[in-house]
Amino acid sequence: MLYSKVRRTGLDLAAEAFWRVPGCFGVARLLGPAYSLRCVVFHHISAEESPFTAGMNVCTAPQRFEAALQFLTTHYTPVRLEDVLAGTDGRNLPSRAVLVTFDDAYASVFEIAAPLCRKYGVPAVYFVNAAFLNNRRLAPDNLVCYVANMKGMDPINAAVRAVKGGEFSPLQSLSEVFSSFFPAITLAEREAFLESLQQLAGVNGSNLAKEAALYLTTGQLRSLASFDFEIGNHTYSHVHCRRLSPAEFGQEIDGNKAELEAHSGRKVRAFSQPYGSSKDLTAELASHLRNSGHEVAFLSESVANLKGTDLFHLDRVNPHVQSDDTFFLDLEVLPRLRAIRNRFFHGAVSQVAGTQPVA
Ligand SMILES: [Zn+2]
C-alpha cells in the first residue's frame, strides 16, 4: 500500500511536469506507436465512498467526472460504439477519438453520469450485469467489500476456509480476494463462498442490496438505451470468465445478453470483461462471443490500442481524473509505455502503474 502511494505520488509529479511541456500531446505521440482509439472506463459516480465501495477504487466524484468530460470534449473527439465498429485502424475514426464506457451498472451512472454526458454531447456504453438489476442482490465485490469494511478480513478468510479448506493462505486485503481468490475458483465455489460469507458475517446480501439501492432498475436501463447510449454485456453475475464451463457461458454470456435486450429493447453488441484482465479473454470465450452476436470486446488493462487492434481485444484506461495533468498522463502517456513494454515482454503483468480498479 505504501509503495503504491509513493508510486502514485511520483506519477502525479511526472504528470504535472509533462502537462506543462508546450505541445505535450505531440511529445506524447513521439513516445511510441500510433494510438488509434482511446477508451476510458468509469464505474460509480459518487461524492462519497460507502462501505460497499471503499477500497475498491471505483468512485469518481461528480465534479471530477464533469471536469473529465470537459477535458475529453476539449482535447478529443468522443465517438459512438457505432463509429468504433466501423473500424479501429483509424480510417473511419476522427483524430484523437475517444470512447467513454461505464462498468457495473451503478444507479449513479443513470442519475449523474448520463445527464452530464448528454450535457456535453458525449456518447457512452453502459456495461450491465442483469443479476443485480432492481437491487435483487449485492454484487459479489460489493458484498465482500462491505464485510471487509464492517467486520474485517476474518469472516472472509473463514468463508474461504469453509469452501477451499487450507488451500489459500490468509488473504490480507480486498484486492487479494479479487485478484487471487476469485479467479481461482469455479462459479459454484464462488456461490458457496458468498453464502458462507453471509452466514459467518451475519449479513443478508439481498436486504443490504434493497437498502443500499446501488444499482440500476430495469426502468432506468430502458431510459439509458436512448440518445447515443449503448447497453453492453458484462456477464450475468460479474465473473472471471477463465473458469467458466461451456454451459456457464450460456448462462453468464448469452443469458445476460438476452435479458438486457429484453429490458432495453436494443441489440447488445458489446462485451466488457469483468475485472478487465486479458487472462479471462480465453480463445473459447472470444469464439463464443463472436458466435453469439457480439461484435466487440473490451478489457481494462490501460494499454494503448494501436492501429489494427482486434475489435475483440480493445483495451480501456481507468483514469485518475483528479486534475487535467493526471488524466493526460493516464490516457496519453502510460498506455503508450505499456504498449511498448508489451511488445518486448509479451503478456507481462503491468508494473508501470497500478491504476486498475478491482471491478
Ligand atoms: Zn465490472
Short mmCIF file of C-alpha atoms and ligand atoms in Angstrom, two decimals:
data_model
loop_
_atom_site.label_atom_id
_atom_site.label_comp_id
_atom_site.label_asym_id
_atom_site.label_seq_id
_atom_site.Cartn_x
_atom_site.Cartn_y
_atom_site.Cartn_z
CA MET A 1 0.00 0.00 0.00
CA LEU A 2 2.84 2.38 0.92
CA TYR A 3 4.71 1.50 -2.29
CA SER A 4 1.56 2.11 -4.26
CA LYS A 5 1.08 5.57 -2.67
CA VAL A 6 4.71 6.54 -3.27
CA ARG A 7 4.43 5.34 -6.88
CA ARG A 8 1.23 7.34 -7.43
CA THR A 9 2.80 10.47 -5.91
CA GLY A 10 5.73 10.04 -8.31
CA LEU A 11 3.35 9.65 -11.23
CA ASP A 12 1.40 12.75 -10.16
CA LEU A 13 4.62 14.79 -10.13
CA ALA A 14 5.54 13.41 -13.55
CA ALA A 15 2.04 14.26 -14.79
CA GLU A 16 2.33 17.86 -13.61
CA ALA A 17 5.74 18.28 -15.27
CA PHE A 18 4.65 16.64 -18.55
CA TRP A 19 1.43 18.69 -18.76
CA ARG A 20 3.49 21.90 -18.61
CA VAL A 21 5.58 20.94 -21.65
CA PRO A 22 4.43 23.04 -24.64
CA GLY A 23 2.77 20.79 -27.24
CA CYS A 24 2.60 17.92 -24.75
CA PHE A 25 0.18 15.90 -26.95
CA GLY A 26 2.71 15.94 -29.78
CA VAL A 27 5.52 15.00 -27.39
CA ALA A 28 3.45 12.06 -26.08
CA ARG A 29 2.95 10.91 -29.67
CA LEU A 30 6.72 10.63 -30.06
CA LEU A 31 6.81 8.12 -27.22
CA GLY A 32 5.60 5.23 -29.28
CA PRO A 33 3.39 3.73 -31.96
CA ALA A 34 0.19 5.38 -33.18
CA TYR A 35 -2.63 5.25 -30.65
CA SER A 36 -5.74 4.55 -32.76
CA LEU A 37 -8.60 4.56 -30.27
CA ARG A 38 -8.63 5.77 -26.70
CA CYS A 39 -11.21 4.12 -24.45
CA VAL A 40 -11.90 5.10 -20.86
CA VAL A 41 -13.89 3.24 -18.22
CA PHE A 42 -15.68 4.70 -15.21
CA HIS A 43 -17.70 2.87 -12.57
CA HIS A 44 -19.53 4.62 -9.73
CA ILE A 45 -20.04 8.40 -9.84
CA SER A 46 -20.38 9.45 -6.23
CA ALA A 47 -19.15 12.24 -3.98
CA GLU A 48 -18.67 9.85 -1.08
CA GLU A 49 -17.42 6.34 -0.56
CA SER A 50 -19.70 3.90 1.25
CA PRO A 51 -18.83 0.61 2.99
CA PHE A 52 -19.95 -1.07 -0.26
CA THR A 53 -17.22 0.59 -2.34
CA ALA A 54 -14.50 1.96 -0.02
CA GLY A 55 -11.21 0.32 -1.03
CA MET A 56 -12.37 -0.78 -4.49
CA ASN A 57 -11.12 2.27 -6.43
CA VAL A 58 -14.40 2.59 -8.34
CA CYS A 59 -15.70 6.02 -7.21
CA THR A 60 -15.34 9.23 -9.20
CA ALA A 61 -16.73 12.41 -7.63
CA PRO A 62 -19.39 14.13 -9.79
CA GLN A 63 -17.44 17.39 -10.17
CA ARG A 64 -14.34 15.44 -11.19
CA PHE A 65 -16.37 13.44 -13.67
CA GLU A 66 -17.75 16.64 -15.18
CA ALA A 67 -14.23 18.06 -15.40
CA ALA A 68 -13.17 14.83 -17.12
CA LEU A 69 -15.93 15.28 -19.73
CA GLN A 70 -14.79 18.88 -20.26
CA PHE A 71 -11.22 17.62 -20.72
CA LEU A 72 -12.35 14.97 -23.22
CA THR A 73 -14.51 17.33 -25.26
CA THR A 74 -11.72 19.96 -25.31
CA HIS A 75 -8.84 17.71 -26.37
CA TYR A 76 -10.52 14.68 -28.00
CA THR A 77 -13.43 13.63 -30.21
CA PRO A 78 -15.89 11.41 -28.28
CA VAL A 79 -17.27 8.71 -30.59
CA ARG A 80 -20.17 6.23 -30.51
CA LEU A 81 -19.78 2.45 -30.43
CA GLU A 82 -21.14 2.54 -33.99
CA ASP A 83 -18.08 4.52 -35.06
CA VAL A 84 -15.77 2.04 -33.36
CA LEU A 85 -17.44 -0.91 -35.07
CA ALA A 86 -16.79 0.81 -38.39
CA GLY A 87 -13.06 0.32 -37.84
CA THR A 88 -10.31 0.84 -35.29
CA ASP A 89 -7.45 1.20 -37.74
CA GLY A 90 -8.01 4.94 -37.84
CA ARG A 91 -9.51 5.12 -41.33
CA ASN A 92 -13.04 5.73 -40.12
CA LEU A 93 -12.34 7.42 -36.83
CA PRO A 94 -11.72 11.12 -36.26
CA SER A 95 -8.35 12.14 -34.86
CA ARG A 96 -7.99 11.57 -31.12
CA ALA A 97 -11.18 9.55 -31.00
CA VAL A 98 -12.25 8.51 -27.50
CA LEU A 99 -14.96 6.08 -26.37
CA VAL A 100 -16.46 6.55 -22.90
CA THR A 101 -17.72 3.44 -21.09
CA PHE A 102 -19.13 2.54 -17.67
CA ASP A 103 -18.94 -0.87 -15.99
CA ASP A 104 -21.08 -2.45 -13.25
CA ALA A 105 -24.37 -0.54 -13.72
CA TYR A 106 -24.35 1.56 -10.58
CA ALA A 107 -27.52 3.68 -10.38
CA SER A 108 -25.23 6.73 -10.31
CA VAL A 109 -24.46 6.26 -13.99
CA PHE A 110 -28.12 6.95 -14.73
CA GLU A 111 -28.64 9.62 -12.07
CA ILE A 112 -25.39 11.58 -12.52
CA ALA A 113 -23.24 10.38 -15.42
CA ALA A 114 -25.86 10.11 -18.18
CA PRO A 115 -27.25 13.66 -17.72
CA LEU A 116 -23.68 15.04 -17.77
CA CYS A 117 -22.83 13.00 -20.88
CA ARG A 118 -25.92 14.44 -22.56
CA LYS A 119 -24.99 17.97 -21.45
CA TYR A 120 -21.56 17.66 -23.11
CA GLY A 121 -22.75 15.58 -26.08
CA VAL A 122 -20.64 12.55 -25.11
CA PRO A 123 -21.91 9.13 -26.30
CA ALA A 124 -21.33 6.22 -23.92
CA VAL A 125 -21.58 2.46 -23.48
CA TYR A 126 -23.01 1.10 -20.22
CA PHE A 127 -21.98 -2.46 -19.35
CA VAL A 128 -24.52 -4.22 -17.17
CA ASN A 129 -24.82 -7.41 -15.06
CA ALA A 130 -28.51 -8.34 -15.17
CA ALA A 131 -28.29 -10.29 -11.87
CA PHE A 132 -28.16 -7.05 -9.89
CA LEU A 133 -30.83 -5.04 -11.75
CA ASN A 134 -33.58 -3.76 -9.43
CA ASN A 135 -31.23 -4.39 -6.50
CA ARG A 136 -32.24 -8.05 -6.23
CA ARG A 137 -28.88 -8.95 -4.68
CA LEU A 138 -25.50 -7.45 -3.98
CA ALA A 139 -22.73 -7.92 -6.49
CA PRO A 140 -20.03 -10.23 -5.05
CA ASP A 141 -17.44 -7.44 -4.98
CA ASN A 142 -19.73 -5.05 -3.06
CA LEU A 143 -20.69 -7.79 -0.59
CA VAL A 144 -17.06 -8.72 0.11
CA CYS A 145 -16.14 -5.02 0.32
CA TYR A 146 -18.97 -4.36 2.79
CA VAL A 147 -17.91 -7.27 5.03
CA ALA A 148 -14.25 -6.19 4.91
CA ASN A 149 -15.14 -2.62 5.87
CA MET A 150 -17.67 -3.50 8.58
CA LYS A 151 -16.26 -6.74 10.04
CA GLY A 152 -12.67 -7.02 8.85
CA MET A 153 -10.97 -9.80 6.89
CA ASP A 154 -11.63 -12.57 9.46
CA PRO A 155 -15.11 -13.60 8.17
CA ILE A 156 -13.78 -13.50 4.61
CA ASN A 157 -10.90 -15.84 5.45
CA ALA A 158 -13.27 -18.10 7.41
CA ALA A 159 -15.54 -18.34 4.35
CA VAL A 160 -12.51 -19.08 2.14
CA ARG A 161 -11.57 -21.97 4.50
CA ALA A 162 -15.18 -23.21 4.53
CA VAL A 163 -15.10 -23.61 0.75
CA LYS A 164 -11.45 -24.39 -0.04
CA GLY A 165 -10.03 -25.74 3.25
CA GLY A 166 -6.41 -24.71 3.79
CA GLU A 167 -5.67 -24.24 0.10
CA PHE A 168 -5.28 -20.47 0.42
CA SER A 169 -3.05 -18.68 2.91
CA PRO A 170 -4.96 -15.92 4.75
CA LEU A 171 -5.96 -13.09 2.41
CA GLN A 172 -4.73 -9.72 3.63
CA SER A 173 -6.74 -7.32 1.51
CA LEU A 174 -9.74 -6.83 -0.76
CA SER A 175 -7.52 -6.76 -3.80
CA GLU A 176 -6.20 -10.23 -2.92
CA VAL A 177 -9.78 -11.53 -2.86
CA PHE A 178 -10.46 -10.13 -6.32
CA SER A 179 -7.08 -10.78 -7.94
CA SER A 180 -6.09 -14.12 -6.34
CA PHE A 181 -9.07 -15.92 -4.82
CA PHE A 182 -11.95 -15.20 -7.21
CA PRO A 183 -10.05 -16.07 -10.40
CA ALA A 184 -9.02 -19.42 -8.89
CA ILE A 185 -12.48 -20.76 -8.02
CA THR A 186 -15.38 -22.09 -10.03
CA LEU A 187 -18.77 -20.39 -10.27
CA ALA A 188 -20.26 -22.99 -7.90
CA GLU A 189 -17.44 -22.44 -5.39
CA ARG A 190 -17.97 -18.70 -5.58
CA GLU A 191 -21.69 -19.08 -4.81
CA ALA A 192 -20.83 -21.37 -1.85
CA PHE A 193 -18.26 -18.81 -0.63
CA LEU A 194 -20.79 -15.93 -0.82
CA GLU A 195 -23.41 -17.99 1.02
CA SER A 196 -20.93 -18.95 3.71
CA LEU A 197 -19.66 -15.38 3.98
CA GLN A 198 -23.16 -14.02 4.65
CA GLN A 199 -23.72 -16.58 7.41
CA LEU A 200 -20.32 -16.09 9.04
CA ALA A 201 -20.53 -12.28 8.89
CA GLY A 202 -24.20 -12.20 9.92
CA VAL A 203 -25.31 -10.14 6.92
CA ASN A 204 -28.06 -10.61 4.33
CA GLY A 205 -26.95 -9.57 0.85
CA SER A 206 -30.49 -9.27 -0.51
CA ASN A 207 -31.63 -6.97 2.30
CA LEU A 208 -28.46 -4.91 2.03
CA ALA A 209 -28.99 -4.57 -1.73
CA LYS A 210 -32.54 -3.27 -1.25
CA GLU A 211 -31.43 -0.77 1.41
CA ALA A 212 -28.37 0.48 -0.48
CA ALA A 213 -30.10 0.66 -3.90
CA LEU A 214 -26.68 0.77 -5.55
CA TYR A 215 -27.66 -0.50 -8.99
CA LEU A 216 -29.86 0.40 -11.96
CA THR A 217 -33.51 -0.52 -12.08
CA THR A 218 -34.90 -2.03 -15.28
CA GLY A 219 -36.77 1.26 -15.86
CA GLN A 220 -33.51 3.21 -15.66
CA LEU A 221 -31.87 0.71 -18.00
CA ARG A 222 -34.65 1.26 -20.54
CA SER A 223 -34.19 5.03 -20.28
CA LEU A 224 -30.44 4.73 -20.75
CA ALA A 225 -30.89 2.86 -24.02
CA SER A 226 -31.64 6.10 -25.79
CA PHE A 227 -29.66 9.12 -27.03
CA ASP A 228 -26.23 7.83 -28.11
CA PHE A 229 -26.12 5.43 -25.19
CA GLU A 230 -25.48 1.75 -25.76
CA ILE A 231 -26.11 -1.15 -23.38
CA GLY A 232 -23.37 -3.79 -23.20
CA ASN A 233 -22.82 -7.22 -21.69
CA HIS A 234 -20.69 -7.52 -18.50
CA THR A 235 -21.68 -11.18 -17.73
CA TYR A 236 -24.78 -12.04 -15.70
CA SER A 237 -23.18 -12.09 -12.26
CA HIS A 238 -19.78 -10.40 -12.74
CA VAL A 239 -17.47 -13.38 -13.06
CA HIS A 240 -13.91 -14.16 -14.04
CA CYS A 241 -14.54 -15.94 -17.36
CA ARG A 242 -11.39 -18.11 -17.35
CA ARG A 243 -13.11 -20.70 -15.12
CA LEU A 244 -16.47 -20.85 -16.92
CA SER A 245 -17.62 -24.12 -18.49
CA PRO A 246 -19.40 -24.09 -21.88
CA ALA A 247 -22.75 -24.46 -20.08
CA GLU A 248 -21.90 -21.49 -17.87
CA PHE A 249 -21.08 -19.42 -20.97
CA GLY A 250 -24.74 -19.92 -21.88
CA GLN A 251 -25.93 -18.58 -18.56
CA GLU A 252 -23.38 -15.82 -17.98
CA ILE A 253 -22.90 -14.55 -21.55
CA ASP A 254 -25.94 -15.49 -23.65
CA GLY A 255 -28.45 -15.29 -20.78
CA ASN A 256 -27.23 -11.85 -19.78
CA LYS A 257 -27.35 -10.61 -23.38
CA ALA A 258 -30.91 -11.87 -23.83
CA GLU A 259 -32.13 -10.35 -20.56
CA LEU A 260 -30.55 -6.95 -21.32
CA GLU A 261 -32.04 -6.95 -24.82
CA ALA A 262 -35.47 -7.78 -23.40
CA HIS A 263 -35.24 -4.92 -20.88
CA SER A 264 -33.69 -2.32 -23.18
CA GLY A 265 -35.36 -3.20 -26.46
CA ARG A 266 -31.94 -2.83 -28.14
CA LYS A 267 -29.47 -5.32 -29.53
CA VAL A 268 -26.49 -5.91 -27.23
CA ARG A 269 -23.33 -5.87 -29.36
CA ALA A 270 -20.51 -5.16 -26.93
CA PHE A 271 -18.95 -7.19 -24.14
CA SER A 272 -16.68 -5.95 -21.37
CA GLN A 273 -14.65 -8.41 -19.34
CA PRO A 274 -15.35 -8.21 -15.58
CA TYR A 275 -12.07 -7.32 -13.82
CA GLY A 276 -10.70 -6.35 -17.23
CA SER A 277 -7.95 -8.96 -17.46
CA SER A 278 -6.81 -10.43 -20.78
CA LYS A 279 -6.29 -13.71 -18.90
CA ASP A 280 -10.09 -14.06 -18.83
CA LEU A 281 -10.47 -13.42 -22.54
CA THR A 282 -9.64 -17.01 -23.48
CA ALA A 283 -9.81 -18.35 -27.04
CA GLU A 284 -13.01 -20.22 -26.05
CA LEU A 285 -14.60 -17.03 -24.76
CA ALA A 286 -13.57 -14.99 -27.81
CA SER A 287 -15.03 -17.66 -30.07
CA HIS A 288 -18.22 -17.83 -28.02
CA LEU A 289 -18.62 -14.05 -28.14
CA ARG A 290 -18.21 -13.98 -31.91
CA ASN A 291 -20.75 -16.78 -32.32
CA SER A 292 -23.33 -15.21 -30.02
CA GLY A 293 -23.85 -11.90 -31.78
CA HIS A 294 -21.22 -9.78 -30.03
CA GLU A 295 -19.17 -7.51 -32.26
CA VAL A 296 -16.59 -6.11 -29.87
CA ALA A 297 -14.95 -7.00 -26.52
CA PHE A 298 -13.24 -4.69 -24.07
CA LEU A 299 -10.58 -5.21 -21.41
CA SER A 300 -9.28 -2.70 -18.86
CA GLU A 301 -5.53 -3.12 -18.64
CA SER A 302 -4.88 0.52 -19.60
CA VAL A 303 -2.80 -0.28 -22.68
CA ALA A 304 -2.94 1.87 -25.85
CA ASN A 305 -4.94 0.39 -28.74
CA LEU A 306 -2.62 0.60 -31.71
CA LYS A 307 -3.64 0.74 -35.36
CA GLY A 308 -5.20 -2.53 -36.47
CA THR A 309 -6.18 -3.61 -32.94
CA ASP A 310 -8.57 -6.58 -32.89
CA LEU A 311 -12.13 -5.48 -32.09
CA PHE A 312 -12.32 -8.40 -29.65
CA HIS A 313 -9.31 -7.14 -27.72
CA LEU A 314 -9.88 -3.41 -27.21
CA ASP A 315 -8.32 -2.02 -24.08
CA ARG A 316 -9.62 0.74 -21.83
CA VAL A 317 -7.95 3.12 -19.39
CA ASN A 318 -9.26 3.55 -15.87
CA PRO A 319 -8.05 7.13 -15.41
CA HIS A 320 -7.20 9.22 -12.37
CA VAL A 321 -9.22 12.33 -13.12
CA GLN A 322 -8.39 14.49 -10.12
CA SER A 323 -6.78 17.01 -12.49
CA ASP A 324 -6.12 17.52 -16.21
CA ASP A 325 -2.46 16.61 -15.84
CA THR A 326 -3.09 13.22 -14.21
CA PHE A 327 -5.82 12.45 -16.75
CA PHE A 328 -3.39 13.37 -19.54
CA LEU A 329 -0.67 11.09 -18.10
CA ASP A 330 -3.10 8.19 -17.61
CA LEU A 331 -4.68 8.48 -21.05
CA GLU A 332 -1.87 9.73 -23.25
CA VAL A 333 1.47 8.64 -21.77
CA LEU A 334 1.23 5.50 -19.61
CA PRO A 335 -0.87 3.43 -22.09
CA ARG A 336 1.80 4.02 -24.76
CA LEU A 337 4.56 2.95 -22.37
CA ARG A 338 2.62 -0.22 -21.52
CA ALA A 339 2.12 -0.95 -25.24
CA ILE A 340 5.90 -0.66 -25.74
CA ARG A 341 6.51 -2.88 -22.71
CA ASN A 342 4.08 -5.49 -24.06
CA ARG A 343 5.96 -5.55 -27.35
CA PHE A 344 9.14 -6.54 -25.53
CA PHE A 345 7.66 -8.62 -22.73
CA HIS A 346 4.68 -10.47 -24.22
CA GLY A 347 1.88 -10.78 -21.72
CA ALA A 348 3.87 -9.36 -18.82
CA VAL A 349 1.84 -8.12 -15.88
CA SER A 350 1.71 -4.34 -15.63
CA GLN A 351 4.19 -2.75 -13.27
CA VAL A 352 4.07 0.67 -14.88
CA ALA A 353 1.20 1.98 -12.79
CA GLY A 354 -1.45 0.49 -10.58
CA THR A 355 -4.48 2.21 -11.97
CA GLN A 356 -6.82 -0.76 -12.28
CA PRO A 357 -9.98 -0.84 -10.23
CA VAL A 358 -10.87 -4.13 -8.68
CA ALA A 359 -14.17 -4.36 -10.58
ZN ZN B 1 -17.05 -4.87 -13.52
#
